[in-house]
């Protein structure tokens, strides 16, 4: 009987947490960003919801006045098996969609930027385009009505990276920038055998490029 009560309590707590997260992007009108609002999905691992992407968050806040940023509170720390990853990517993609929808309902004039790194890049891309990867749990694409609201999508080290896509950095015209460097074991090549340094180098190499890209997109689309 005690075990049953404990399970019921944990279930109720989980439901409450989901409800809190689902509505976390409903803000009052005076809290709406006048620059951009960036929703940022870090890679897997423990710690806070921004982790190494806090440096990108800081640059956005510093260089694009009136902006706000938020680390997506998906379950990045509880990923022990491949099965866990499938669930986490699915749930994180759905959560990002909810955050976009909630925020745009509260602040219809604010432009949104979405960012993902590593596993966060996979769920970010799935949240926009829907699931195309074989073996992943299905997520429907975000409605095209958000195309004019989300002005930029940035992926660092996306494991589902495909060479030659029009959004890959170097020939991007679609408002999406997907960064993948040679030597990144997740998206390109396991060589050189240097501890996957390329996968951990995007932040120091490309953050300023990303902020400049966001500023360019904001100027093109209009505030």
XYZ file of C-alpha atoms in Angstrom:
223
model
C 0.000 0.000 0.000
C 2.828 2.380 0.892
C 4.488 1.751 -2.492
C 1.232 2.565 -4.283
C 0.870 5.865 -2.403
C 4.467 6.826 -3.204
C 3.939 6.088 -6.901
C 0.761 8.205 -6.922
C 2.586 11.122 -5.278
C 5.447 10.938 -7.768
C 2.984 10.785 -10.671
C 1.157 13.882 -9.417
C 4.446 15.743 -8.974
C 5.476 14.832 -12.524
C 2.155 16.117 -13.902
C 2.516 19.375 -11.957
C 6.076 19.816 -13.303
C 4.908 19.295 -16.890
C 2.119 21.841 -16.414
C 4.555 24.385 -14.991
C 6.966 23.883 -17.887
C 4.214 23.989 -20.492
C 3.042 27.421 -19.366
C 6.436 28.831 -18.398
C 6.574 31.032 -21.508
C 3.336 32.902 -20.866
C 4.527 36.402 -19.976
C 2.860 39.749 -19.421
C 2.952 42.356 -22.188
C 5.495 44.531 -20.377
C 7.888 41.552 -20.185
C 7.936 40.979 -23.955
C 11.342 41.314 -25.595
C 11.803 44.300 -27.873
C 14.893 42.735 -29.466
C 14.646 38.960 -29.843
C 13.643 36.160 -27.523
C 16.099 33.229 -27.725
C 15.076 29.738 -26.607
C 18.266 27.727 -26.133
C 18.566 23.934 -25.828
C 21.917 22.794 -24.412
C 23.478 19.360 -24.901
C 23.014 16.429 -22.554
C 24.571 16.370 -19.099
C 24.106 17.730 -15.616
C 24.011 21.335 -14.532
C 21.819 24.284 -15.445
C 19.706 24.716 -18.555
C 22.221 26.902 -20.429
C 25.559 25.303 -19.517
C 28.233 26.307 -22.075
C 25.631 28.188 -24.112
C 25.479 30.804 -21.352
C 28.222 32.619 -23.291
C 25.990 32.824 -26.369
C 23.104 33.959 -24.181
C 25.278 36.711 -22.714
C 26.338 37.909 -26.172
C 22.737 38.095 -27.378
C 21.700 40.089 -24.320
C 24.692 42.419 -24.647
C 24.629 43.053 -28.393
C 20.907 42.992 -29.205
C 19.247 45.483 -26.807
C 15.879 44.549 -25.400
C 16.429 40.814 -25.880
C 15.603 37.973 -23.522
C 16.985 34.427 -23.412
C 15.967 31.181 -21.779
C 17.547 27.761 -21.390
C 14.988 25.117 -22.376
C 14.292 23.064 -19.213
C 14.160 19.675 -20.917
C 15.455 16.559 -19.149
C 19.064 16.857 -20.371
C 20.579 15.344 -17.251
C 18.657 12.070 -17.152
C 19.981 10.387 -20.295
C 21.641 7.088 -19.425
C 20.657 4.851 -22.350
C 19.819 5.155 -26.047
C 16.182 4.579 -25.119
C 16.371 7.542 -22.739
C 17.795 9.689 -25.557
C 14.886 8.858 -27.845
C 12.397 9.903 -25.178
C 14.387 12.995 -24.259
C 14.663 14.223 -27.852
C 10.941 13.694 -28.408
C 9.879 15.362 -25.169
C 12.363 18.206 -25.629
C 11.125 18.899 -29.169
C 7.519 19.010 -27.987
C 8.512 21.268 -25.089
C 10.307 23.685 -27.422
C 7.219 23.840 -29.617
C 5.119 24.618 -26.555
C 7.510 27.359 -25.474
C 7.426 28.942 -28.952
C 3.651 28.783 -29.061
C 3.185 30.117 -25.539
C 5.613 32.989 -26.002
C 4.254 34.040 -29.388
C 0.728 34.105 -27.979
C 1.894 36.393 -25.172
C 4.187 38.522 -27.358
C 2.988 38.355 -30.996
C 5.270 41.217 -32.071
C 8.494 39.678 -30.722
C 10.784 37.716 -33.021
C 12.042 34.368 -31.717
C 15.410 32.653 -32.154
C 15.884 28.946 -31.392
C 19.282 27.424 -30.649
C 20.387 23.844 -30.055
C 23.713 22.228 -29.238
C 24.441 18.501 -29.655
C 21.335 16.621 -28.445
C 19.674 20.005 -28.049
C 20.316 20.614 -31.758
C 18.499 17.397 -32.673
C 15.407 18.280 -30.654
C 15.479 21.889 -31.884
C 15.506 20.824 -35.532
C 12.802 18.210 -34.873
C 10.668 20.862 -33.184
C 10.755 22.968 -36.352
C 10.704 20.379 -39.134
C 9.206 17.339 -37.462
C 10.907 13.969 -37.110
C 12.637 12.620 -40.216
C 15.249 10.406 -38.546
C 14.684 6.643 -38.704
C 14.088 5.151 -35.260
C 13.175 8.396 -33.475
C 9.775 8.971 -31.889
C 7.529 11.022 -34.156
C 7.088 14.747 -33.646
C 4.858 16.721 -36.017
C 6.443 19.847 -37.527
C 5.696 23.256 -36.082
C 2.924 25.072 -37.929
C 4.112 27.209 -40.903
C 2.317 30.123 -39.238
C 5.433 30.529 -37.073
C 7.727 31.027 -40.086
C 7.572 34.812 -39.769
C 8.030 34.691 -35.986
C 11.110 32.441 -35.756
C 13.732 34.470 -37.605
C 16.760 32.274 -36.930
C 17.543 28.695 -35.944
C 21.076 27.748 -34.943
C 22.424 24.209 -34.539
C 25.835 23.323 -33.132
C 27.060 19.736 -33.661
C 23.748 18.203 -34.754
C 24.116 14.401 -34.827
C 21.516 14.300 -37.638
C 23.548 16.722 -39.783
C 23.406 15.951 -43.522
C 26.026 17.463 -45.858
C 24.808 19.607 -48.739
C 21.673 20.966 -47.114
C 20.891 24.627 -47.972
C 20.949 25.656 -44.311
C 24.459 24.392 -43.634
C 26.760 27.272 -42.836
C 28.492 28.680 -45.881
C 25.473 29.019 -48.152
C 22.670 29.753 -45.705
C 19.766 31.836 -46.963
C 16.890 30.255 -45.078
C 17.377 31.608 -41.579
C 18.880 28.350 -40.374
C 22.538 27.880 -39.583
C 23.823 24.362 -38.878
C 27.458 24.240 -37.746
C 29.399 21.018 -38.127
C 33.216 20.898 -38.108
C 35.507 18.114 -39.299
C 36.521 15.993 -36.343
C 33.153 16.277 -34.608
C 32.368 12.662 -33.735
C 28.645 13.439 -33.496
C 28.061 15.020 -36.904
C 31.082 14.445 -39.160
C 34.049 12.191 -38.460
C 35.660 10.384 -35.511
C 39.073 11.585 -36.667
C 41.391 12.980 -35.505
C 41.266 11.035 -32.247
C 41.594 14.066 -30.001
C 38.797 13.605 -27.485
C 36.161 15.040 -29.846
C 37.559 18.559 -29.507
C 35.689 19.796 -32.569
C 32.353 19.016 -30.926
C 33.279 21.213 -27.978
C 34.698 24.111 -29.985
C 31.631 25.710 -31.553
C 30.957 28.137 -28.738
C 34.396 29.741 -28.833
C 34.591 29.715 -32.639
C 31.140 30.741 -33.795
C 29.184 32.591 -31.101
C 29.967 36.012 -32.564
C 29.076 34.816 -36.067
C 25.763 33.557 -34.708
C 24.933 36.863 -33.017
C 25.847 38.773 -36.183
C 23.594 36.411 -38.146
C 20.708 37.017 -35.734
C 21.201 40.779 -36.014
C 21.198 40.489 -39.800
C 18.009 38.435 -39.763
C 16.345 40.878 -37.382
C 17.229 43.779 -39.658
C 15.901 41.898 -42.718
C 12.622 40.761 -41.182
C 11.981 43.911 -39.143
C 11.190 44.357 -35.496
